[in-house]
PDB file of C-alpha atoms in Angstrom:
ATOM      1  CA  UNK B   1    -193.933 109.108 -13.057  1.00 85.00           C
ATOM      2  CA  UNK B   2    -194.402 107.143 -16.435  1.00 85.00           C
ATOM      3  CA  UNK B   3    -194.414 109.839 -18.466  1.00 87.00           C
ATOM      4  CA  UNK B   4    -191.169 110.799 -17.064  1.00 86.00           C
ATOM      5  CA  UNK B   5    -189.195 107.436 -17.410  1.00 83.00           C
ATOM      6  CA  UNK B   6    -191.212 106.458 -20.939  1.00 86.00           C
ATOM      7  CA  UNK B   7    -189.135 110.753 -22.009  1.00 84.00           C
ATOM      8  CA  UNK B   8    -186.188 109.812 -20.448  1.00 78.00           C
ATOM      9  CA  UNK B   9    -186.486 106.201 -22.211  1.00 77.00           C
ATOM     10  CA  UNK B  10    -186.615 108.347 -26.067  1.00 81.00           C
ATOM     11  CA  UNK B  11    -183.807 110.577 -25.250  1.00 77.00           C
ATOM     12  CA  UNK B  12    -180.883 110.716 -27.969  1.00 74.00           C
ATOM     13  CA  UNK B  13    -179.472 113.506 -27.153  1.00 74.00           C
ATOM     14  CA  UNK B  14    -176.685 112.414 -25.124  1.00 76.00           C
ATOM     15  CA  UNK B  15    -176.057 109.027 -27.326  1.00 80.00           C
ATOM     16  CA  UNK B  16    -174.395 111.618 -29.896  1.00 82.00           C
ATOM     17  CA  UNK B  17    -172.286 112.866 -27.483  1.00 85.00           C
ATOM     18  CA  UNK B  18    -171.370 109.751 -25.458  1.00 88.00           C
ATOM     19  CA  UNK B  19    -170.834 108.109 -29.883  1.00 92.00           C
ATOM     20  CA  UNK B  20    -168.126 111.244 -30.229  1.00 94.00           C
ATOM     21  CA  UNK B  21    -165.830 110.352 -27.234  1.00 95.00           C
ATOM     22  CA  UNK B  22    -165.897 106.429 -27.782  1.00 97.00           C
ATOM     23  CA  UNK B  23    -164.489 107.876 -31.458  1.00 98.00           C
ATOM     24  CA  UNK B  24    -162.738 110.640 -30.202  1.00 98.00           C
ATOM     25  CA  UNK B  25    -161.185 107.324 -27.985  1.00 98.00           C
ATOM     26  CA  UNK B  26    -160.268 105.015 -30.799  1.00 98.00           C
ATOM     27  CA  UNK B  27    -158.610 107.607 -33.125  1.00 98.00           C
ATOM     28  CA  UNK B  28    -156.341 108.588 -30.087  1.00 98.00           C
ATOM     29  CA  UNK B  29    -155.487 105.076 -28.879  1.00 98.00           C
ATOM     30  CA  UNK B  30    -154.400 104.682 -32.574  1.00 97.00           C
ATOM     31  CA  UNK B  31    -152.414 107.377 -32.515  1.00 97.00           C
ATOM     32  CA  UNK B  32    -150.708 106.892 -29.452  1.00 96.00           C
ATOM     33  CA  UNK B  33    -149.480 103.273 -31.335  1.00 94.00           C
ATOM     34  CA  UNK B  34    -148.576 104.509 -33.992  1.00 93.00           C
ATOM     35  CA  UNK B  35    -146.482 106.734 -32.682  1.00 93.00           C
ATOM     36  CA  UNK B  36    -144.789 104.439 -30.023  1.00 91.00           C
ATOM     37  CA  UNK B  37    -143.932 102.094 -33.035  1.00 86.00           C
ATOM     38  CA  UNK B  38    -142.508 105.044 -34.612  1.00 91.00           C
ATOM     39  CA  UNK B  39    -141.292 106.308 -31.581  1.00 86.00           C
ATOM     40  CA  UNK B  40    -138.687 102.718 -31.574  1.00 83.00           C
ATOM     41  CA  UNK B  41    -138.145 103.271 -34.732  1.00 84.00           C
ATOM     42  CA  UNK B  42    -136.483 106.170 -34.687  1.00 87.00           C
ATOM     43  CA  UNK B  43    -134.633 105.174 -31.176  1.00 87.00           C
ATOM     44  CA  UNK B  44    -132.672 102.426 -32.828  1.00 86.00           C
ATOM     45  CA  UNK B  45    -132.174 104.581 -36.010  1.00 88.00           C
ATOM     46  CA  UNK B  46    -130.463 107.131 -34.006  1.00 89.00           C
ATOM     47  CA  UNK B  47    -128.462 104.437 -31.940  1.00 90.00           C
ATOM     48  CA  UNK B  48    -126.603 103.356 -35.468  1.00 89.00           C
ATOM     49  CA  UNK B  49    -125.962 106.560 -35.959  1.00 91.00           C
ATOM     50  CA  UNK B  50    -124.046 107.071 -33.344  1.00 89.00           C
ATOM     51  CA  UNK B  51    -122.435 103.861 -32.257  1.00 90.00           C
ATOM     52  CA  UNK B  52    -121.595 105.096 -36.267  1.00 89.00           C
ATOM     53  CA  UNK B  53    -120.306 108.360 -35.074  1.00 88.00           C
ATOM     54  CA  UNK B  54    -117.887 106.793 -32.274  1.00 75.00           C
TER      55      UNK B  54
END
């Protein structure tokens, strides 16, 4: 039982997958924040153009 616990604590196979998941999550948060910022700006531009045509 002690050997099994020691082997489990040394195993790093799952750690790499978790690291990649954290990196992917961070990148997706940055992308969503950027798209929301750009979307707000573009929406304002469309409103200005729409008002100019009226």
